[in-house]
PDB file of C-alpha atoms in Angstrom:
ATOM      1  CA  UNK A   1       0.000   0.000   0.000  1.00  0.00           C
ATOM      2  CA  UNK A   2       1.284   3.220  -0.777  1.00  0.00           C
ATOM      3  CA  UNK A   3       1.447   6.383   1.249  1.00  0.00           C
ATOM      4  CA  UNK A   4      -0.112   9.005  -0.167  1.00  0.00           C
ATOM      5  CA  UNK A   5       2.319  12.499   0.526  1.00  0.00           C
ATOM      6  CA  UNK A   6       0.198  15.572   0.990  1.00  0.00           C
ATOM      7  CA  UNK A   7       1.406  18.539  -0.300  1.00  0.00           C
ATOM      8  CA  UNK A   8      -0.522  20.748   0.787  1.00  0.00           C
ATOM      9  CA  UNK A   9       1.859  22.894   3.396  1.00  0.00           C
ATOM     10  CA  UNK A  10       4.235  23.692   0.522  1.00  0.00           C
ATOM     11  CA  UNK A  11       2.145  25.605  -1.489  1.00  0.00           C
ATOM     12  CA  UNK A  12       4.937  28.526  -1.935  1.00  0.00           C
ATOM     13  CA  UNK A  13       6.558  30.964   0.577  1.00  0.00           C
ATOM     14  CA  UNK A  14       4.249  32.282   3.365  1.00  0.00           C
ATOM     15  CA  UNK A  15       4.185  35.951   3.434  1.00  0.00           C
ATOM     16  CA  UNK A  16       6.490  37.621   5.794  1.00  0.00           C
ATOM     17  CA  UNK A  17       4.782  38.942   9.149  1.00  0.00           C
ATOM     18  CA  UNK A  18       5.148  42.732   8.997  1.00  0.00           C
ATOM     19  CA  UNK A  19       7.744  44.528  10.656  1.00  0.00           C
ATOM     20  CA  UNK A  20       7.366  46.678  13.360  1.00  0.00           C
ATOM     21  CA  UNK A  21       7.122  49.666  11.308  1.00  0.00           C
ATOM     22  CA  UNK A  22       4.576  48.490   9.383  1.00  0.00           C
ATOM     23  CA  UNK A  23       2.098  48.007  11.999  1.00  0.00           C
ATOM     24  CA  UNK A  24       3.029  50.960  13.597  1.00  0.00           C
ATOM     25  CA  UNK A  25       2.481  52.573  10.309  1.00  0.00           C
ATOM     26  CA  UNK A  26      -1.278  51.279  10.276  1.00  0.00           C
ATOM     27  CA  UNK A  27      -1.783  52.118  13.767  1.00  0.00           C
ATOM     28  CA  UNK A  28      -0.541  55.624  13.178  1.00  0.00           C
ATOM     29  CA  UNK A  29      -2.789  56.137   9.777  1.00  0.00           C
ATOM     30  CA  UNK A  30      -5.750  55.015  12.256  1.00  0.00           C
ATOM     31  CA  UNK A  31      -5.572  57.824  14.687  1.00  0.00           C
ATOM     32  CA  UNK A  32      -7.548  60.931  13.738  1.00  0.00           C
ATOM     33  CA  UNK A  33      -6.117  63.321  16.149  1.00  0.00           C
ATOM     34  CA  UNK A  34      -2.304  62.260  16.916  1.00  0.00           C
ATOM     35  CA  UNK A  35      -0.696  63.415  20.030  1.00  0.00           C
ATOM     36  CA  UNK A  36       2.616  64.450  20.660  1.00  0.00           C
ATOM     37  CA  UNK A  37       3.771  61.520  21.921  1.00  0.00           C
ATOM     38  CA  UNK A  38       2.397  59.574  18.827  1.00  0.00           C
ATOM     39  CA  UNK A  39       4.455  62.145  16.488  1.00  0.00           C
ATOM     40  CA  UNK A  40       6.828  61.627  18.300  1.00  0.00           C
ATOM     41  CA  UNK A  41       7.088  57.752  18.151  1.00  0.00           C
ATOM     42  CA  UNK A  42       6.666  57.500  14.148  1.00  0.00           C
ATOM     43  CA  UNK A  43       9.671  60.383  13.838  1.00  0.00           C
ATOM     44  CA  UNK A  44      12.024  58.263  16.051  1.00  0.00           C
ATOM     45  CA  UNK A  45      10.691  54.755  14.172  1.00  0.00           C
ATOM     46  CA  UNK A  46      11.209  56.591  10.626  1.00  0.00           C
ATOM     47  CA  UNK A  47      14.546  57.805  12.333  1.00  0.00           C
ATOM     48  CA  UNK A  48      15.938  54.594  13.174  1.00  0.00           C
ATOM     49  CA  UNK A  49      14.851  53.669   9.885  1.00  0.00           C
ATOM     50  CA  UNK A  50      17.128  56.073   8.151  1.00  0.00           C
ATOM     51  CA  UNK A  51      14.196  57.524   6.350  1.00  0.00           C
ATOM     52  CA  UNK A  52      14.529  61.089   7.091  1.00  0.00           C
ATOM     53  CA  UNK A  53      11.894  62.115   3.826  1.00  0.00           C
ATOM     54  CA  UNK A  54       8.977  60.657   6.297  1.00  0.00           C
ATOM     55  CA  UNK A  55      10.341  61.354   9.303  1.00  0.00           C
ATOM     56  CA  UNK A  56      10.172  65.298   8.052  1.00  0.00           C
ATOM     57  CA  UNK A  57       7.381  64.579   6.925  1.00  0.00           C
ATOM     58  CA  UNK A  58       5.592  63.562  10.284  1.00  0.00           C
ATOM     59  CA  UNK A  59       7.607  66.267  11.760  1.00  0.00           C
ATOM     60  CA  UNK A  60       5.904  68.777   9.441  1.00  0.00           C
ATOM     61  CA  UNK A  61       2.613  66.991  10.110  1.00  0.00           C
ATOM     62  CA  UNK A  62       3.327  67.396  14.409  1.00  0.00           C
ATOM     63  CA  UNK A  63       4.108  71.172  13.673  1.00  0.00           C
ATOM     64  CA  UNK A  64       0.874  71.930  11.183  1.00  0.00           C
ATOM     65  CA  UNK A  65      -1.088  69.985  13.543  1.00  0.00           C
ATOM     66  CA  UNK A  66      -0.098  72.792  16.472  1.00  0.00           C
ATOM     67  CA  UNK A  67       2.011  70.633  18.340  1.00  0.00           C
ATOM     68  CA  UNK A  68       5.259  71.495  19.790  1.00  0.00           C
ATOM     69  CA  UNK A  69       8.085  69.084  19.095  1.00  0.00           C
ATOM     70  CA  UNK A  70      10.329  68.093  22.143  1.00  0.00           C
ATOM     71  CA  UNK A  71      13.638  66.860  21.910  1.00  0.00           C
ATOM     72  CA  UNK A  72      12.484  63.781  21.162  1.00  0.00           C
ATOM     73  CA  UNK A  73      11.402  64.527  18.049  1.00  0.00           C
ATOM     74  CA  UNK A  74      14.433  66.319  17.157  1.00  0.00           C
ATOM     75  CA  UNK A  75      16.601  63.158  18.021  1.00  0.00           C
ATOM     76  CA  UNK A  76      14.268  61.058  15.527  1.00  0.00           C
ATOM     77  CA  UNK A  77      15.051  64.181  12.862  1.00  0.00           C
ATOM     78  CA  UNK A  78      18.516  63.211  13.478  1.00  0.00           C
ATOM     79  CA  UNK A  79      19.058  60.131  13.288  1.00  0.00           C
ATOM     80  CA  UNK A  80      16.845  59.812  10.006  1.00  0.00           C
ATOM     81  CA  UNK A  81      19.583  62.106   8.286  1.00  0.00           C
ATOM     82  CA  UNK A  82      22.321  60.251   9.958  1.00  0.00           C
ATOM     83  CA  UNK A  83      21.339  57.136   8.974  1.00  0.00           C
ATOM     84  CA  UNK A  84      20.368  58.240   5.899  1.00  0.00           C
ATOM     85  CA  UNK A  85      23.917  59.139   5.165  1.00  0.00           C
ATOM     86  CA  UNK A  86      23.120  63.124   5.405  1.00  0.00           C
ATOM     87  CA  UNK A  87      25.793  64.218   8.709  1.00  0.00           C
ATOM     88  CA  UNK A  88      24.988  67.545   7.487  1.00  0.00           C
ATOM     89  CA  UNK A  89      21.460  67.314   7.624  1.00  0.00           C
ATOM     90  CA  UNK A  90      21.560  65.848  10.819  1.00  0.00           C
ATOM     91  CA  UNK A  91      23.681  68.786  12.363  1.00  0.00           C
ATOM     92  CA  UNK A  92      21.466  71.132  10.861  1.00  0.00           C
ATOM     93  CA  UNK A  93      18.781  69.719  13.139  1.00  0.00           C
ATOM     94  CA  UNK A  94      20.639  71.778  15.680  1.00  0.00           C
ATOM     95  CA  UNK A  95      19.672  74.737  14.521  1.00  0.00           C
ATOM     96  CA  UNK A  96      16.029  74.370  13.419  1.00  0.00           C
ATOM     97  CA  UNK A  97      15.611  73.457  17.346  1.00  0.00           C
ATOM     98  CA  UNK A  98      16.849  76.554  18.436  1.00  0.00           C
ATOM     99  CA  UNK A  99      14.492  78.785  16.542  1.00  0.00           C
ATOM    100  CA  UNK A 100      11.795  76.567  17.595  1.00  0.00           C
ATOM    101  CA  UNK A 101      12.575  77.536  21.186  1.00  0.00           C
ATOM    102  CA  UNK A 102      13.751  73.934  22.297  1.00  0.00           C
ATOM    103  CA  UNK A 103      17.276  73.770  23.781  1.00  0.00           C
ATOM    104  CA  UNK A 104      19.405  70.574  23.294  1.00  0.00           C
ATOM    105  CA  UNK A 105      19.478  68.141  25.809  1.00  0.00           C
ATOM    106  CA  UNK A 106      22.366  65.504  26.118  1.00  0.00           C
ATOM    107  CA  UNK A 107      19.812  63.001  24.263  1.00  0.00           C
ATOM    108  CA  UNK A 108      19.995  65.702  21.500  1.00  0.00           C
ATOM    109  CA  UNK A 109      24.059  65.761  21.621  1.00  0.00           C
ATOM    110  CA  UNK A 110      24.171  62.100  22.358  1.00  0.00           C
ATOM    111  CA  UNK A 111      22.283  61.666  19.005  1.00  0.00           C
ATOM    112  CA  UNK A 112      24.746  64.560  17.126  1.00  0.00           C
ATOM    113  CA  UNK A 113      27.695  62.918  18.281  1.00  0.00           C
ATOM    114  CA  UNK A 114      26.682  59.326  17.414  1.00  0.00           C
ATOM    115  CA  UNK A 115      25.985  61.200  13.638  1.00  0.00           C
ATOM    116  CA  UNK A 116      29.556  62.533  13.614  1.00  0.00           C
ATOM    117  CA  UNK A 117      31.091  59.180  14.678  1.00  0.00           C
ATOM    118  CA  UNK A 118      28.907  57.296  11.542  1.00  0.00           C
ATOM    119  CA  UNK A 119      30.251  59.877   8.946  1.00  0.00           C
ATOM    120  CA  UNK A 120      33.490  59.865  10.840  1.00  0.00           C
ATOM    121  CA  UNK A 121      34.107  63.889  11.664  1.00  0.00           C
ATOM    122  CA  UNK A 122      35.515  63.551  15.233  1.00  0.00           C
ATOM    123  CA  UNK A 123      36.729  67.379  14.738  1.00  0.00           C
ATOM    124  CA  UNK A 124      32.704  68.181  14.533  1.00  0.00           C
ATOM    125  CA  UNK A 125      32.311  66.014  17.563  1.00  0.00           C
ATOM    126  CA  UNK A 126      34.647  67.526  19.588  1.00  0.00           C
ATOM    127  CA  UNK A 127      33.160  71.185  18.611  1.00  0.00           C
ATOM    128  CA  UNK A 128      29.649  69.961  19.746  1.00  0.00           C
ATOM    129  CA  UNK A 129      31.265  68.587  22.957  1.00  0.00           C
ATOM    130  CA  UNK A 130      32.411  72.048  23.554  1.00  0.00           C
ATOM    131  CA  UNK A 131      29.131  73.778  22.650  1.00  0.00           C
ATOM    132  CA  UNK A 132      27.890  71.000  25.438  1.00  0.00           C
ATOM    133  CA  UNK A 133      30.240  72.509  28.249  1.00  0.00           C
ATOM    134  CA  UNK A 134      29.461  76.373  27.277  1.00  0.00           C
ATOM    135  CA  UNK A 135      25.843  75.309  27.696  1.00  0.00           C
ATOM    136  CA  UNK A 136      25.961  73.408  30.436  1.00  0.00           C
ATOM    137  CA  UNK A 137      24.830  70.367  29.251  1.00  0.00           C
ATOM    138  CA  UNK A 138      25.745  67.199  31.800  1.00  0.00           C
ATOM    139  CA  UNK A 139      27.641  64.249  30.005  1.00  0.00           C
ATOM    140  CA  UNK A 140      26.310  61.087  30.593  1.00  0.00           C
ATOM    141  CA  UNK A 141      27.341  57.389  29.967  1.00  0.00           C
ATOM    142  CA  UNK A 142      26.331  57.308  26.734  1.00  0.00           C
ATOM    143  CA  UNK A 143      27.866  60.570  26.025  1.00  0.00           C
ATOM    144  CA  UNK A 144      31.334  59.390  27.474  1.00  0.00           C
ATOM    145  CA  UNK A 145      30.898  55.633  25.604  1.00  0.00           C
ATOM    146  CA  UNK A 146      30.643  58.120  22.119  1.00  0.00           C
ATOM    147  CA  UNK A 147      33.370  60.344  22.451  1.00  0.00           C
ATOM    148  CA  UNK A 148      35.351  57.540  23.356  1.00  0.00           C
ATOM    149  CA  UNK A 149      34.628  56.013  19.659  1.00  0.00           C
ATOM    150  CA  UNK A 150      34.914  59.493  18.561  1.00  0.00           C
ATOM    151  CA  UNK A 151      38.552  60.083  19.552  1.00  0.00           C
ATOM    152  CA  UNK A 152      39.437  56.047  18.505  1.00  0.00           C
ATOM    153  CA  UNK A 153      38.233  57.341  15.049  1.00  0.00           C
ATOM    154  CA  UNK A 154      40.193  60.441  15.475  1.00  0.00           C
ATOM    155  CA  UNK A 155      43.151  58.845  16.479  1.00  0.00           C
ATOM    156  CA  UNK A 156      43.234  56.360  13.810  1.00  0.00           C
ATOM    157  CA  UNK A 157      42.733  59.441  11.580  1.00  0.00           C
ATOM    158  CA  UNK A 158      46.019  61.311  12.751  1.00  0.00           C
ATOM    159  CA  UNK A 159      48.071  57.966  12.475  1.00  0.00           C
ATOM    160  CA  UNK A 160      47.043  58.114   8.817  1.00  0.00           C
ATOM    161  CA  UNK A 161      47.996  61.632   8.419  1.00  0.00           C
ATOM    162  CA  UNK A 162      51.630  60.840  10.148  1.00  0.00           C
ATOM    163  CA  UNK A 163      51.972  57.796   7.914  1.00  0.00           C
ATOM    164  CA  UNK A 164      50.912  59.509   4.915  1.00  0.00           C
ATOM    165  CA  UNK A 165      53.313  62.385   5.718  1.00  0.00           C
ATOM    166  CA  UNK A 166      56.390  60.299   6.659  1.00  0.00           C
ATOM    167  CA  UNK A 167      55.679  58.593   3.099  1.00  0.00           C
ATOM    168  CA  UNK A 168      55.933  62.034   1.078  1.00  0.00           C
ATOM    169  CA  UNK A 169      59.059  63.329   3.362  1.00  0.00           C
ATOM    170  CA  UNK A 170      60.826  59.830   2.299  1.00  0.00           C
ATOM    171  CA  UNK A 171      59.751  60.358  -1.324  1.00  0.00           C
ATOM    172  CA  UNK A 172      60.652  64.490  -1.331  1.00  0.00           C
ATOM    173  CA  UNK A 173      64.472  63.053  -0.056  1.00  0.00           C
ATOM    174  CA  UNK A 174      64.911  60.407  -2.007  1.00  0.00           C
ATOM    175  CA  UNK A 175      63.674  62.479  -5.165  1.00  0.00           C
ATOM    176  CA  UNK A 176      66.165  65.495  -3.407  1.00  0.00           C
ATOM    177  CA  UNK A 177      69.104  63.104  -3.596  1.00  0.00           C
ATOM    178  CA  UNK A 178      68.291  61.807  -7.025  1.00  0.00           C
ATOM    179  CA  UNK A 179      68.260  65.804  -8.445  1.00  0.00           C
ATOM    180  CA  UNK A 180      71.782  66.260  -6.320  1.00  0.00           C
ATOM    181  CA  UNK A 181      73.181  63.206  -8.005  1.00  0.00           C
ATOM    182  CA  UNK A 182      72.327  64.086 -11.723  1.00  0.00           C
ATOM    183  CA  UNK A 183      73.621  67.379 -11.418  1.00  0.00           C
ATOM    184  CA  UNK A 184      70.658  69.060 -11.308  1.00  0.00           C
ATOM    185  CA  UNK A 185      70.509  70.628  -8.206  1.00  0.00           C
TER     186      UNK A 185
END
C-alpha cells in the first residue's frame, strides 16, 4: 500500500509577518487626532529607519497639527539624516531646534555625536562637545561611551595623516638626492 504524501503545506513561501514599522504605520494612519507623543514615536521609528523624507514629513505633520516638538522629536530628525547618510542634515537639526525655542538636551548631543562618529568627523564632535560645556549640558554614559569612539576614530585618523606624511618626506628626499646626483641641483 502506498502512502499518499500531501502537499498541501508547501504551497509557496508564506508571506512575511510585517515589521514593526509596518504596523506601527497602520496604527498611526488610524488615529484621527495624533498626540505628541504619537508624532513623536513614528519620527524616532522613521529615524531609526534612516528615512529622514517621512520622518520630516511627520515632523511637518506634528508642527501643522499645532504641536510642539520636544527633543524627542528632534533626536528622531537626526538620526533619520544620519542614517540616511546626510551628517549635514543631521547637524542642521541643531539649529532648526533653536528657533523653535527647544534647547538641546544631552539626548539631542548624544544623538549629534553618534551622527559625527557614523560619517566619521571627530573634529565636529569635539566642537559639539564644547558647545555641550558652554551650555551646560551634563555628560552622561552614553555621552562618554561616544566620544570615546569618537577620539578612537580620530586617532586612527592622525596615524594616517603621520603615515601619509612620513611617506611624502621619504619620497621628497629620495627624489632630493636623485636631483643632487644628476647634477641638477
Amino acid at each position: 500500500m502506498r502512502r499518499k504524501r500531501f502537499s498541501s503545506l508547501i504551497v509557496g513561501p508564506s508571506p512575511s509577518p510585517p515589521s514593526a514599522r509596518q504596523i506601527a504605520e497602520k496604527l498611526y494612519g488610524k488615529i484621527r487626532q495624533p498626540d505628541a507623543v504619537t508624532y513623536e514615536t513614528m519620527i524616532a521609528a522613521y529615524g531609526m529607519a534612516g528615512l529622514a523624507e517621512r520622518a520630516e514629513s511627520v515632523f511637518a505633520a506634528m508642527t501643522g497639527a499645532g504641536q510642539r516638538p520636544r527633543d524627542y522629536a528632534f533626536c528622531g530628525l537626526i538620526a533619520a539624516h544620519s542614517l540616511a547618510g546626510d551628517p549635514e542634515g543631521a547637524l542642521r537639526v541643531r539649529a532648526r531646534m533653536r528657533r523653535a525655542g527647544v534647547q538641546p538636551s544631552v539626548h539631542v548631543y548624544n544623538a549629534l555625536l553618534a551622527a559625527c562618529e557614523r560619517a566619521g568627523q571627530p573634529d565636529r564632535a569635539l566642537e559639539l562637545l564644547g558647545s555641550m560645556r558652554r551650555e551646560g549640558v551634563e555628560v552622561d554614559a552614553l555621552t562618554s561611551q561616544l566620544l570615546s569612539l569618537v577620539g578612537r576614530q580620530g586617532v586612527r585618523s592622525v596615524e594616517s595623516q603621520q603615515v601619509a606624511a612620513a611617506a611624502l618626506s621619504a619620497a621628497v628626499a629620495a627624489y632630493g638626492t636623485l636631483l643632487m646626483q644628476t647634477g641638477l641641483f
